Coordinates of C-alpha atoms in Angstrom, one line a residue:
Chain A
X166 CA -72.6 -62.5 84.7
X167 CA -74.7 -65.4 83.4
X168 CA -76.2 -67.9 85.8
X169 CA -74.4 -71.2 85.9
X170 CA -76.1 -74.5 85.0
X171 CA -74.5 -77.9 85.4
X172 CA -75.2 -80.3 82.6
X173 CA -75.4 -83.5 84.5
X174 CA -76.1 -86.1 81.7
X175 CA -74.6 -86.6 78.4
X176 CA -76.3 -84.5 75.7
X177 CA -75.3 -83.6 72.2
X178 CA -73.9 -80.0 72.0
X179 CA -76.5 -79.1 69.4
X180 CA -79.3 -79.7 71.9
X181 CA -77.6 -77.4 74.4
X182 CA -77.1 -74.4 72.0
X183 CA -80.2 -72.4 73.1
X184 CA -79.3 -72.8 76.8
X185 CA -75.7 -71.7 76.1
X186 CA -77.0 -68.4 74.8
X187 CA -78.6 -67.6 78.2
X188 CA -76.6 -69.5 80.8
X189 CA -73.0 -70.4 81.5
X190 CA -73.0 -74.2 81.0
X191 CA -70.7 -76.5 83.0
X192 CA -70.9 -79.6 80.8
X193 CA -69.9 -82.9 82.5
X194 CA -70.4 -84.8 79.2
X195 CA -72.1 -87.4 81.4
X196 CA -68.9 -88.1 83.4
X197 CA -69.0 -87.8 87.2
X198 CA -69.1 -84.1 88.0
X199 CA -66.2 -84.3 90.4
X200 CA -63.9 -85.7 87.7
X201 CA -64.6 -82.7 85.4
X202 CA -65.0 -79.8 87.8
X203 CA -63.4 -78.7 91.0
X204 CA -65.2 -79.0 94.4
X205 CA -65.2 -75.2 94.4
X206 CA -67.0 -74.9 91.1
X207 CA -69.5 -77.6 92.1
X208 CA -70.1 -75.9 95.4
X209 CA -71.6 -72.9 93.7
X210 CA -74.0 -74.8 91.5
X211 CA -77.6 -73.8 92.0
X212 CA -79.3 -75.5 89.0
X213 CA -78.6 -78.5 86.9
X214 CA -80.0 -79.9 83.7
X215 CA -80.3 -83.7 83.5
X216 CA -82.0 -86.5 81.5
X217 CA -84.9 -87.9 83.5
X218 CA -83.6 -91.4 83.2
X219 CA -80.2 -90.6 84.7
X220 CA -80.0 -91.8 88.3
X221 CA -79.8 -88.9 90.7
X222 CA -80.1 -89.8 94.4
X223 CA -79.5 -88.2 97.7
X224 CA -75.7 -88.8 97.7
X225 CA -75.3 -87.1 94.3
X226 CA -77.5 -84.2 95.4
X227 CA -75.3 -83.7 98.5
X228 CA -72.3 -82.9 96.2
X229 CA -74.0 -79.6 95.4
X230 CA -74.8 -77.9 98.7
X231 CA -76.4 -74.9 97.0
X232 CA -78.5 -77.0 94.5
X233 CA -82.0 -75.6 94.3
X234 CA -83.3 -76.9 90.9
X235 CA -83.0 -80.1 89.0
X236 CA -84.5 -79.6 85.5
X237 CA -85.1 -82.7 83.4
X238 CA -84.9 -82.4 79.6
X239 CA -87.9 -84.4 78.6
X240 CA -91.1 -85.7 80.2
X241 CA -89.6 -88.4 82.4
X242 CA -88.0 -87.9 85.8
X243 CA -87.8 -91.5 87.0
X244 CA -84.0 -91.2 87.7
X245 CA -84.6 -88.5 90.3
X246 CA -85.1 -89.4 94.0
X247 CA -88.1 -87.0 94.5
X248 CA -88.2 -87.5 98.3
X249 CA -84.5 -86.7 98.6
X250 CA -85.0 -83.6 96.5
X251 CA -88.0 -82.5 98.6
X252 CA -86.0 -83.1 101.8
X253 CA -83.3 -80.7 100.5
X254 CA -85.8 -78.2 99.2
X255 CA -84.7 -78.8 95.6
X256 CA -87.3 -78.1 93.0
X257 CA -87.6 -80.7 90.2
X258 CA -88.9 -79.7 86.7
X259 CA -89.5 -81.5 83.5
X260 CA -91.1 -81.0 80.0
X261 CA -94.6 -82.4 80.4
X262 CA -96.2 -83.4 77.1
X263 CA -93.6 -81.6 75.0
X264 CA -92.6 -84.8 73.3
X265 CA -95.9 -86.7 73.6
X266 CA -96.8 -86.6 69.9
X267 CA -93.3 -87.6 68.9
X268 CA -93.3 -90.5 71.3
X269 CA -96.8 -91.6 70.3
X270 CA -95.6 -91.6 66.7
X271 CA -92.6 -93.9 67.4
X272 CA -95.0 -96.2 69.3
X273 CA -97.2 -96.4 66.2
X274 CA -94.1 -96.8 64.0
X275 CA -92.8 -99.7 66.1
X276 CA -96.3 -101.3 66.3
X277 CA -96.8 -101.2 62.5
X278 CA -93.2 -102.1 61.7
X279 CA -93.5 -105.1 63.9
X280 CA -97.0 -106.4 63.1
X281 CA -96.4 -105.9 59.3
X282 CA -92.9 -107.3 59.6
X283 CA -91.3 -104.4 57.7
X284 CA -87.7 -105.4 58.5
X285 CA -88.3 -108.9 57.0
X286 CA -90.3 -107.4 54.1
X287 CA -87.5 -104.9 53.3
X288 CA -84.9 -107.6 53.4
X289 CA -87.0 -109.9 51.2
X290 CA -87.0 -107.3 48.5
X291 CA -83.4 -106.0 48.9
X292 CA -81.9 -109.5 48.9
X293 CA -83.5 -110.5 45.6
X294 CA -85.5 -113.3 47.3
X295 CA -88.8 -111.7 46.2
X296 CA -87.6 -111.5 42.6
X297 CA -86.5 -115.2 42.8
X298 CA -89.9 -116.1 44.2
X299 CA -88.2 -117.7 47.2
X300 CA -90.8 -119.0 49.7
X301 CA -90.9 -116.9 52.8
X302 CA -93.0 -116.8 56.0
X303 CA -93.2 -113.1 54.9
X304 CA -95.9 -114.1 52.4
X305 CA -98.2 -115.6 55.0
X306 CA -100.9 -113.0 55.7
X307 CA -101.1 -111.6 59.2
X308 CA -103.9 -109.9 61.2
X309 CA -104.3 -106.3 60.1
X310 CA -105.2 -103.2 62.2
X311 CA -109.0 -103.0 61.7
X312 CA -110.7 -104.9 64.6
X313 CA -107.4 -105.5 66.3
X314 CA -107.5 -105.1 70.1
X315 CA -104.9 -102.6 71.2
X316 CA -104.3 -102.3 74.9
X317 CA -102.8 -99.1 76.1
X318 CA -101.1 -99.2 79.5
X319 CA -101.0 -95.7 81.0
X320 CA -103.4 -92.9 79.9
X321 CA -101.3 -89.8 80.2
X322 CA -100.7 -87.5 77.3
X323 CA -98.7 -90.1 75.4
X324 CA -101.2 -92.9 76.1
X325 CA -104.0 -90.7 74.8
X326 CA -102.2 -89.8 71.7
X327 CA -101.5 -93.5 71.0
X328 CA -105.1 -94.3 71.6
X329 CA -106.3 -91.6 69.2
X330 CA -103.9 -92.7 66.5
X331 CA -104.9 -96.4 66.9
X332 CA -108.6 -95.5 66.7
X333 CA -108.0 -94.0 63.2
X334 CA -106.7 -97.4 62.2
X335 CA -110.2 -98.8 62.9
X336 CA -108.8 -100.8 65.9
X337 CA -110.5 -101.5 69.2
X338 CA -108.9 -99.7 72.1
X339 CA -108.7 -100.8 75.7
X340 CA -106.6 -99.3 78.5
X341 CA -105.5 -99.8 82.1
X342 CA -104.4 -97.0 84.3
X343 CA -104.8 -96.2 88.0
X344 CA -107.6 -93.8 87.1
X345 CA -110.6 -94.5 84.9
X346 CA -111.2 -91.5 82.6
X347 CA -114.1 -90.2 80.6
X348 CA -112.7 -91.5 77.4
X349 CA -114.3 -93.5 74.6
X350 CA -112.1 -96.6 75.2
X351 CA -112.8 -99.7 77.2
X352 CA -111.3 -99.5 80.7
X353 CA -109.8 -102.5 82.4
X354 CA -109.3 -102.5 86.1
X355 CA -106.0 -104.5 86.0
X356 CA -103.1 -104.9 83.7
X357 CA -103.8 -108.7 83.7
X358 CA -107.3 -108.1 82.4
X359 CA -106.0 -105.8 79.7
X360 CA -103.4 -108.3 78.7
X361 CA -106.0 -111.1 78.5
X362 CA -108.1 -108.9 76.2
X363 CA -105.6 -107.3 73.9
X364 CA -103.2 -108.6 71.2
X365 CA -100.9 -105.5 71.2
X366 CA -99.8 -104.1 74.5
X367 CA -98.6 -100.5 74.2
X368 CA -96.6 -99.5 77.3
X369 CA -97.1 -95.7 77.9
X370 CA -97.1 -95.7 81.7
X371 CA -94.9 -93.2 83.6
X372 CA -92.1 -95.3 85.0
X373 CA -91.2 -95.5 88.7
X374 CA -90.6 -97.9 91.5
X375 CA -94.2 -99.3 91.4
X376 CA -94.0 -100.1 87.7
X377 CA -90.6 -102.0 87.9
X378 CA -91.0 -105.2 85.9
X379 CA -94.8 -105.2 86.0
X380 CA -94.8 -106.5 82.4
X381 CA -93.4 -109.9 83.4
X382 CA -93.7 -113.5 82.1
X383 CA -97.3 -113.7 83.3
X384 CA -98.4 -110.6 81.4
X385 CA -96.6 -111.6 78.3
X386 CA -98.1 -115.1 78.5
X387 CA -101.6 -113.5 78.6
X388 CA -100.9 -111.6 75.3
X389 CA -100.5 -115.0 73.6
X390 CA -98.9 -116.4 70.5
X391 CA -100.4 -113.6 68.3
X392 CA -99.5 -111.0 70.8
X393 CA -97.1 -108.0 70.6
X394 CA -95.6 -105.7 73.1
X395 CA -94.4 -102.2 72.3
X396 CA -92.5 -100.2 74.9
X397 CA -91.8 -96.4 74.5
X398 CA -91.9 -95.7 78.3
X399 CA -88.9 -97.0 80.2
X400 CA -87.0 -100.2 79.9
X401 CA -87.6 -100.9 83.6
X402 CA -91.3 -101.5 83.1
X403 CA -90.6 -104.8 81.3
X404 CA -88.8 -107.7 82.8
X405 CA -86.3 -107.8 79.9
X406 CA -85.2 -111.4 80.6
X407 CA -88.8 -112.6 80.6
X408 CA -89.3 -110.7 77.3
X409 CA -86.3 -112.4 75.7
X410 CA -87.6 -115.8 76.8
X411 CA -91.2 -115.0 75.5
X412 CA -89.9 -113.8 72.1
X413 CA -87.5 -116.8 71.8
X414 CA -90.0 -119.5 72.6
X415 CA -92.8 -117.7 70.6
X416 CA -94.9 -117.1 73.7
X417 CA -95.6 -113.8 71.9
X418 CA -95.2 -113.0 68.2
X419 CA -93.0 -109.9 68.4
X420 CA -92.0 -106.7 70.1
X421 CA -91.1 -103.1 69.3
X422 CA -88.7 -101.4 71.7
X423 CA -87.5 -97.9 71.9
X424 CA -86.3 -98.3 75.5
X425 CA -84.2 -100.8 77.4
X426 CA -83.2 -101.7 81.0
X427 CA -79.6 -100.5 80.7
X428 CA -79.4 -97.9 78.0
X429 CA -77.6 -97.7 75.7
X430 CA -77.1 -101.4 76.0
X431 CA -79.5 -104.0 74.5
X432 CA -78.4 -107.5 75.4
X433 CA -77.2 -109.8 72.5
X434 CA -80.0 -112.3 73.3
X435 CA -82.5 -109.6 72.5
X436 CA -80.8 -108.0 69.5
X437 CA -80.3 -111.4 67.8
X438 CA -84.1 -111.9 67.6
X439 CA -85.7 -111.4 64.2
X440 CA -89.2 -110.7 65.6
X441 CA -88.3 -107.4 67.2
X442 CA -87.9 -103.9 65.9
X443 CA -85.5 -101.7 67.8
X444 CA -85.0 -98.0 68.1
X445 CA -82.3 -96.2 70.2
X446 CA -84.6 -94.3 72.5
X447 CA -85.4 -91.8 69.9
X448 CA -89.1 -91.6 70.6
X449 CA -89.1 -87.9 71.6
X450 CA -86.4 -87.1 69.2
X451 CA -88.0 -84.9 66.5
X452 CA -87.2 -81.2 65.7
X453 CA -90.6 -80.0 67.1
X454 CA -90.4 -81.9 70.3
X455 CA -86.8 -80.7 71.0
X456 CA -88.0 -77.1 70.5
X457 CA -90.9 -77.8 72.9
X458 CA -88.7 -79.5 75.5
X459 CA -86.2 -76.7 75.3
X460 CA -88.9 -74.2 75.8
X461 CA -89.9 -76.0 79.0
X462 CA -86.2 -76.1 80.2
X463 CA -85.7 -72.4 79.5
X464 CA -88.9 -71.5 81.3
X465 CA -88.0 -73.7 84.3
X466 CA -84.4 -72.4 84.6
X467 CA -85.5 -68.8 84.0
X468 CA -88.1 -68.9 86.7
X469 CA -85.8 -70.5 89.1
X470 CA -83.1 -67.9 88.8
X471 CA -85.7 -65.2 89.2
X472 CA -86.7 -66.9 92.5
X473 CA -90.1 -68.1 91.1
X474 CA -91.9 -71.4 91.2
X475 CA -91.0 -73.7 88.3
X476 CA -93.7 -73.4 85.7
X477 CA -93.2 -77.1 84.7
X478 CA -92.6 -78.6 88.1
X479 CA -92.9 -82.2 89.2
X480 CA -95.1 -82.7 92.2
X481 CA -92.9 -84.0 95.0
X482 CA -93.5 -87.5 96.2
Chain B
X1327 CA -120.5 -131.0 38.0
X1328 CA -118.7 -127.9 39.4
X1329 CA -118.3 -124.9 37.1
X1330 CA -114.7 -124.5 35.8
X1331 CA -112.6 -121.4 36.7
X1332 CA -109.2 -120.8 35.1
X1333 CA -106.6 -119.4 37.5
X1334 CA -104.7 -117.1 35.2
X1335 CA -102.1 -115.5 37.5
X1336 CA -99.8 -117.2 40.0
X1337 CA -101.5 -117.4 43.4
X1338 CA -100.5 -119.4 46.6
X1339 CA -102.7 -122.5 46.9
X1340 CA -103.9 -121.4 50.4
X1341 CA -105.5 -118.3 48.8
X1342 CA -107.5 -120.5 46.4
X1343 CA -108.8 -122.9 49.0
X1344 CA -112.2 -121.4 49.4
X1345 CA -112.7 -121.3 45.6
X1346 CA -111.7 -124.9 45.2
X1347 CA -114.6 -125.9 47.5
X1348 CA -117.1 -124.5 45.1
X1349 CA -115.5 -124.6 41.6
X1350 CA -113.2 -126.8 39.6
X1351 CA -110.0 -124.8 39.3
X1352 CA -107.7 -125.1 36.3
X1353 CA -104.5 -123.6 37.8
X1354 CA -101.9 -122.3 35.4
X1355 CA -99.6 -121.4 38.2
X1356 CA -98.9 -118.2 36.3
X1357 CA -97.6 -120.0 33.2
X1358 CA -99.1 -119.5 29.8
X1359 CA -102.4 -121.3 29.8
X1360 CA -101.6 -123.1 26.6
X1361 CA -98.6 -124.7 28.1
X1362 CA -100.5 -126.2 30.9
X1363 CA -103.9 -127.1 29.4
X1364 CA -105.1 -128.4 26.1
X1365 CA -106.8 -126.2 23.6
X1366 CA -109.9 -128.3 24.2
X1367 CA -109.9 -127.6 27.9
X1368 CA -109.3 -123.9 27.4
X1369 CA -112.0 -123.7 24.8
X1370 CA -114.6 -124.5 27.4
X1371 CA -113.4 -121.8 29.9
X1372 CA -116.2 -119.3 30.7
X1373 CA -114.6 -117.6 33.8
X1374 CA -111.1 -116.8 35.0
X1375 CA -109.6 -115.5 38.1
X1376 CA -106.6 -113.2 37.7
X1377 CA -104.5 -110.6 39.6
X1378 CA -105.4 -107.1 38.5
X1379 CA -101.8 -106.3 37.6
X1380 CA -101.3 -109.3 35.3
X1381 CA -101.4 -108.1 31.7
X1382 CA -104.5 -109.5 29.9
X1383 CA -105.2 -108.0 26.5
X1384 CA -107.3 -108.8 23.4
X1385 CA -105.0 -111.5 22.1
X1386 CA -105.0 -113.4 25.5
X1387 CA -108.8 -113.1 25.7
X1388 CA -109.2 -114.6 22.2
X1389 CA -107.6 -117.8 23.5
X1390 CA -110.9 -118.4 25.4
X1391 CA -113.8 -118.2 22.9
X1392 CA -116.4 -118.8 25.6
X1393 CA -114.9 -116.4 28.2
X1394 CA -117.6 -114.4 29.8
X1395 CA -116.0 -113.2 33.1
X1396 CA -112.6 -112.0 34.2
X1397 CA -112.6 -111.7 38.0
X1398 CA -109.7 -109.9 39.6
X1399 CA -108.5 -110.9 43.1
X1400 CA -108.1 -107.5 44.7
X1401 CA -109.1 -103.9 43.9
X1402 CA -106.9 -103.2 40.9
X1403 CA -107.7 -104.1 37.3
X1404 CA -105.0 -102.2 35.5
X1405 CA -103.7 -105.2 33.6
X1406 CA -107.1 -105.8 32.0
X1407 CA -107.8 -104.3 28.6
X1408 CA -111.3 -103.1 29.5
X1409 CA -112.2 -102.0 25.9
X1410 CA -111.2 -105.4 24.6
X1411 CA -113.2 -107.1 27.3
X1412 CA -116.3 -104.9 26.5
X1413 CA -115.9 -105.6 22.8
X1414 CA -116.1 -109.4 23.5
X1415 CA -118.9 -109.0 26.0
X1416 CA -116.7 -110.2 28.9
X1417 CA -117.7 -108.9 32.3
X1418 CA -114.8 -107.7 34.5
X1419 CA -115.0 -107.9 38.3
X1420 CA -112.8 -106.9 41.2
X1421 CA -112.9 -106.5 45.0
X1422 CA -113.5 -102.8 45.6
X1423 CA -112.4 -101.6 48.9
X1424 CA -111.9 -105.0 50.3
X1425 CA -108.2 -104.3 51.1
X1426 CA -108.4 -100.5 51.5
X1427 CA -107.7 -100.5 55.3
X1428 CA -104.9 -103.0 54.9
X1429 CA -103.3 -101.0 52.1
X1430 CA -103.7 -97.7 53.9
X1431 CA -102.0 -99.3 56.9
X1432 CA -99.0 -100.3 54.8
X1433 CA -98.8 -96.8 53.5
X1434 CA -98.7 -95.5 57.1
X1435 CA -96.2 -98.2 58.0
X1436 CA -93.9 -97.2 55.1
X1437 CA -94.3 -93.4 55.8
X1438 CA -93.4 -93.8 59.5
X1439 CA -90.7 -96.3 58.9
X1440 CA -89.1 -94.0 56.3
X1441 CA -89.5 -90.6 58.0
X1442 CA -88.4 -92.0 61.4
X1443 CA -85.6 -94.1 59.7
X1444 CA -86.6 -97.3 61.4
X1445 CA -84.3 -99.5 59.4
X1446 CA -81.3 -97.4 60.3
X1447 CA -82.5 -97.1 63.9
X1448 CA -82.9 -100.9 64.2
X1449 CA -79.5 -101.5 62.7
X1450 CA -77.9 -98.9 65.0
X1451 CA -79.1 -100.9 68.1
X1452 CA -78.5 -104.4 66.7
X1453 CA -75.0 -103.7 65.5
X1454 CA -73.9 -102.4 69.0
X1455 CA -73.1 -99.0 67.5
X1456 CA -75.6 -97.4 69.9
X1457 CA -74.0 -99.1 72.9
X1458 CA -70.6 -97.9 71.7
X1459 CA -71.9 -94.4 71.3
X1460 CA -70.8 -94.3 67.7
X1461 CA -71.8 -91.1 66.0
X1462 CA -74.7 -91.6 63.6
X1463 CA -76.8 -89.3 61.4
X1464 CA -79.5 -91.4 63.1
X1465 CA -79.2 -89.2 66.1
X1466 CA -80.0 -86.0 64.2
X1467 CA -83.6 -85.1 65.0
X1468 CA -86.0 -85.0 62.0
X1469 CA -89.3 -83.4 61.5
X1470 CA -92.1 -85.3 63.2
X1471 CA -95.7 -85.8 62.2
X1472 CA -97.6 -83.0 63.9
X1473 CA -97.9 -80.1 61.5
X1474 CA -96.3 -82.1 58.7
X1475 CA -97.9 -81.6 55.3
X1476 CA -99.1 -84.8 53.8
X1477 CA -100.2 -84.8 50.2
X1478 CA -102.6 -87.6 49.2
X1479 CA -102.7 -88.3 45.5
X1480 CA -106.1 -90.0 44.7
X1481 CA -109.1 -89.9 47.1
X1482 CA -110.7 -93.3 46.6
X1483 CA -111.3 -95.6 49.5
X1484 CA -107.6 -96.1 50.1
X1485 CA -106.8 -92.4 49.9
X1486 CA -109.5 -91.5 52.4
X1487 CA -108.3 -94.1 54.8
X1488 CA -104.8 -92.8 54.5
X1489 CA -106.0 -89.2 55.1
X1490 CA -108.0 -90.2 58.2
X1491 CA -105.0 -92.0 59.6
X1492 CA -102.7 -89.1 59.0
X1493 CA -105.2 -86.6 60.5
X1494 CA -104.9 -88.6 63.8
X1495 CA -101.2 -87.9 63.7
X1496 CA -101.9 -84.2 63.9
X1497 CA -100.7 -83.6 60.4
X1498 CA -102.0 -81.3 57.7
X1499 CA -103.7 -83.1 54.8
X1500 CA -104.0 -81.9 51.2
X1501 CA -105.0 -83.9 48.2
X1502 CA -105.3 -84.0 44.5
X1503 CA -107.7 -86.0 42.5
X1504 CA -109.8 -85.5 39.4
X1505 CA -112.8 -84.7 41.6
X1506 CA -113.0 -82.3 44.5
X1507 CA -114.9 -83.9 47.4
X1508 CA -116.7 -82.6 50.4
X1509 CA -113.8 -83.6 52.7
X1510 CA -112.1 -81.7 55.5
X1511 CA -108.8 -81.6 53.6
X1512 CA -107.2 -79.0 51.4
X1513 CA -107.9 -79.6 47.7
X1514 CA -105.2 -78.9 45.1
X1515 CA -106.3 -78.7 41.5
X1516 CA -103.0 -80.2 40.1
X1517 CA -100.5 -82.7 41.2
X1518 CA -97.8 -80.0 40.8
X1519 CA -99.5 -77.7 43.3
X1520 CA -99.9 -80.6 45.8
X1521 CA -96.2 -81.5 45.4
X1522 CA -95.2 -77.9 45.9
X1523 CA -97.2 -77.8 49.1
X1524 CA -96.5 -81.2 50.8
X1525 CA -93.4 -82.9 52.2
X1526 CA -94.8 -86.4 52.0
X1527 CA -96.6 -87.5 48.8
X1528 CA -98.8 -90.6 49.4
X1529 CA -99.7 -92.2 46.0
X1530 CA -103.1 -93.8 46.3
X1531 CA -104.4 -93.1 42.8
X1532 CA -106.0 -95.9 40.7
X1533 CA -103.4 -96.8 38.1
X1534 CA -104.1 -96.7 34.4
X1535 CA -102.7 -95.3 31.1
X1536 CA -103.3 -91.7 32.2
X1537 CA -101.3 -92.1 35.4
X1538 CA -98.3 -93.7 33.7
X1539 CA -95.1 -92.0 35.1
X1540 CA -97.0 -88.9 36.3
X1541 CA -94.8 -88.8 39.4
X1542 CA -91.7 -87.9 37.4
X1543 CA -88.5 -85.9 38.0
X1544 CA -90.4 -82.6 38.1
X1545 CA -92.9 -83.8 40.8
X1546 CA -90.1 -85.3 42.9
X1547 CA -88.1 -82.0 42.6
X1548 CA -91.1 -80.1 43.9
X1549 CA -91.2 -82.3 47.1
X1550 CA -87.7 -81.0 47.9
X1551 CA -84.8 -82.2 50.0
X1552 CA -87.0 -82.8 53.0
X1553 CA -89.6 -84.6 50.9
X1554 CA -90.7 -88.2 50.8
X1555 CA -92.7 -90.3 48.4
X1556 CA -94.7 -93.4 49.4
X1557 CA -96.3 -95.6 46.8
X1558 CA -98.8 -98.3 47.5
X1559 CA -100.7 -97.9 44.3
X1560 CA -98.9 -99.3 41.2
X1561 CA -95.3 -99.1 40.2
X1562 CA -96.3 -97.6 36.9
X1563 CA -97.4 -94.3 38.5
X1564 CA -93.8 -93.4 39.3
X1565 CA -91.0 -92.9 36.8
X1566 CA -88.8 -95.4 38.6
X1567 CA -85.6 -94.2 36.9
X1568 CA -86.3 -90.6 38.0
X1569 CA -87.0 -91.9 41.5
X1570 CA -83.6 -93.7 41.7
X1571 CA -81.9 -90.5 40.5
X1572 CA -83.8 -88.3 43.0
X1573 CA -83.0 -90.6 45.9
X1574 CA -79.4 -91.0 44.9
X1575 CA -78.6 -87.2 44.6
X1576 CA -80.8 -86.3 47.6
X1577 CA -83.3 -84.3 45.6
X1578 CA -85.7 -86.0 48.0
X1579 CA -85.0 -87.4 51.5
X1580 CA -86.5 -90.9 51.1
X1581 CA -89.2 -93.2 49.9
X1582 CA -91.4 -96.1 51.0
X1583 CA -92.4 -98.5 48.2
X1584 CA -94.8 -101.4 48.2
X1585 CA -95.0 -101.5 44.4
X1586 CA -92.6 -101.5 41.5
X1587 CA -92.6 -101.1 37.8
X1588 CA -91.8 -104.7 37.0
X1589 CA -92.8 -106.9 39.9
X1590 CA -91.4 -108.9 41.5
X1591 CA -88.2 -107.1 40.3
X1592 CA -86.8 -104.1 42.0
X1593 CA -83.7 -102.8 40.3
X1594 CA -80.4 -103.0 42.1
X1595 CA -79.9 -99.2 41.8
X1596 CA -83.0 -98.9 43.9
X1597 CA -82.5 -101.7 46.4
X1598 CA -79.0 -100.5 47.2
X1599 CA -80.3 -97.2 48.5
X1600 CA -80.3 -96.8 52.3
X1601 CA -83.1 -94.1 52.4
X1602 CA -85.9 -96.4 51.1
X1603 CA -88.1 -98.8 52.9
X1604 CA -89.3 -101.7 50.7
X1605 CA -92.2 -104.1 50.9
X1606 CA -92.9 -106.9 48.4
X1607 CA -96.4 -105.7 47.3
X1608 CA -98.0 -106.9 50.5
X1609 CA -100.2 -103.9 51.1
X1610 CA -103.5 -105.8 50.8
X1611 CA -102.0 -108.9 52.4
X1612 CA -103.7 -109.3 55.7
X1613 CA -106.0 -112.1 56.9
X1614 CA -109.1 -109.8 57.0
X1615 CA -108.5 -108.3 53.6
X1616 CA -108.0 -111.8 52.0
X1617 CA -111.3 -112.9 53.5
X1618 CA -113.0 -109.7 52.2
X1619 CA -111.4 -110.1 48.7
X1620 CA -112.4 -113.8 48.5
X1621 CA -115.9 -112.8 49.4
X1622 CA -116.0 -110.5 46.4
X1623 CA -114.5 -113.1 44.1
X1624 CA -117.0 -115.8 45.3
X1625 CA -119.9 -113.3 44.9
X1626 CA -118.7 -112.4 41.4
X1627 CA -118.1 -115.9 40.2
X1628 CA -121.4 -117.2 41.8
X1629 CA -123.4 -114.5 40.1
X1630 CA -121.8 -115.0 36.7
X1631 CA -122.5 -118.7 36.7
X1632 CA -126.1 -118.0 37.7
X1633 CA -126.4 -115.7 34.7
X1634 CA -126.5 -112.5 36.8
X1635 CA -124.7 -109.3 36.7
X1636 CA -121.4 -109.2 38.7
X1637 CA -122.1 -107.6 42.0
X1638 CA -118.6 -106.1 42.1
X1639 CA -118.2 -105.3 38.5
X1640 CA -115.8 -102.8 36.9
X1641 CA -117.4 -100.2 34.7
X1642 CA -116.3 -100.7 31.2
X1643 CA -114.1 -98.1 29.6

């Protein structure tokens, strides 16, 4: 009989197809597990697959007395209470780096779309306003990429790929992260110093309790009226209310957002703004990165059921 | 007295400010010069400033018997009849490379916006459809950049900058141009071979009679159903009718267009399509590239009035 895996978050069926070939999947469809499956069924669950952003704390873990592995689909694991997992001897796995290129690409897409105002540009052509030579702020030239100061917050795999891409655009790259690396980019010892220096802040930091709302009104103010913020990490890193205020009163020029505080909800005050480009958390959402993430999931689940260490494990807190 | 310069195309006043400090400008506002100025005034004109795409043939040149210099604002000079200019001993100048980075950036912006479907993504969030979990083709993963085959048509300054940027995205780069260069990209001897190989065709060729409609139904067909075309060169390079057909019947997946056959007009059949991202020919339109283009214009006009060779001259045909 195939090993059983509980699907804890809501995932499209197509993304689960490769797992279904190898395991018996108990799919909650994102609903509370107890509403979908009997206590008996849940009691036997030894492994679950979840999205890293889905909250999963001690109480939830205790619903599954035999739980030994929480495998996250994707690189993030910010929803998982790592201490609670460790205390229960539950291994936590993820897909490190599998979607880094894809996420870095969406960061670049959002930065370019925002700074070159592609939504406004597209609408200017589609509406016929260009043909009618209607005046538009669109036609005021903006700063380009060469020489532009790009600040990368977080220098993990995604941050590095963003930096490498920006460098090809002839931009100046600075970064802040806890560690200073041997990289050809200017290091800033604080996020404040980075924000003072750069005009585009690219948020690529791994989210967690210590990064909650660190990009606040003060940091946004330091970016200045020509400043942009792009977030492809987690919505929790930005104080979303402060961001709405900064975009509304033109404290900063614009933003590109793939992530939000309460997904899939983006507040009306935010979505009404013309100087933002939105994406529905699709950064890691390419064919290649799904294959790579699925490879990590299969390797983690396979190892767990064979009684081995997870090959893509998260270090416990 | 300041030397006189006729402004032949329609330019925003702000873009002419630096020229007005040094020359007496006779601004047609893009209207026929004879409607705006007397034959007497036009008879004395020795130099004019024009947009490279504005048609300027033998007949138009003959309205200015003393004309000695046609200076194009920007890199293009496809509107100028070079043979007619040479026959009349009129020097033609432009701004080579001044906007290359800015144009390469808009090519990347259009490619990423199109392949990552950023218009659809943005609308999916803004409309509330994401929050309502409405099904959307948006949520089907697409091919990302790593490993993607990018074909660059034309390897001048802009083509090289596009290739360098794409390389940072971990893509494979191929190119076709009349000349094979010592570059780390795969050379294809024909546009057909490049189109067979690549999934994104980036048009960066210098436009002219020999490139008229070379990207036709056949070339588009070779890109295939997963193929994209991005044009930042001139609208004349693509057979626009064939493009509309290829986009409508899904012969190709999408397009990113900064240029059109008859600017500023984009036909309704084109602008109605959801799988295209449009920009109103703003590729070279950044603060830095305007400064660089203006530097070339000032150097060309200054040299001409001092009786010297244009430092940024176009080789005559």
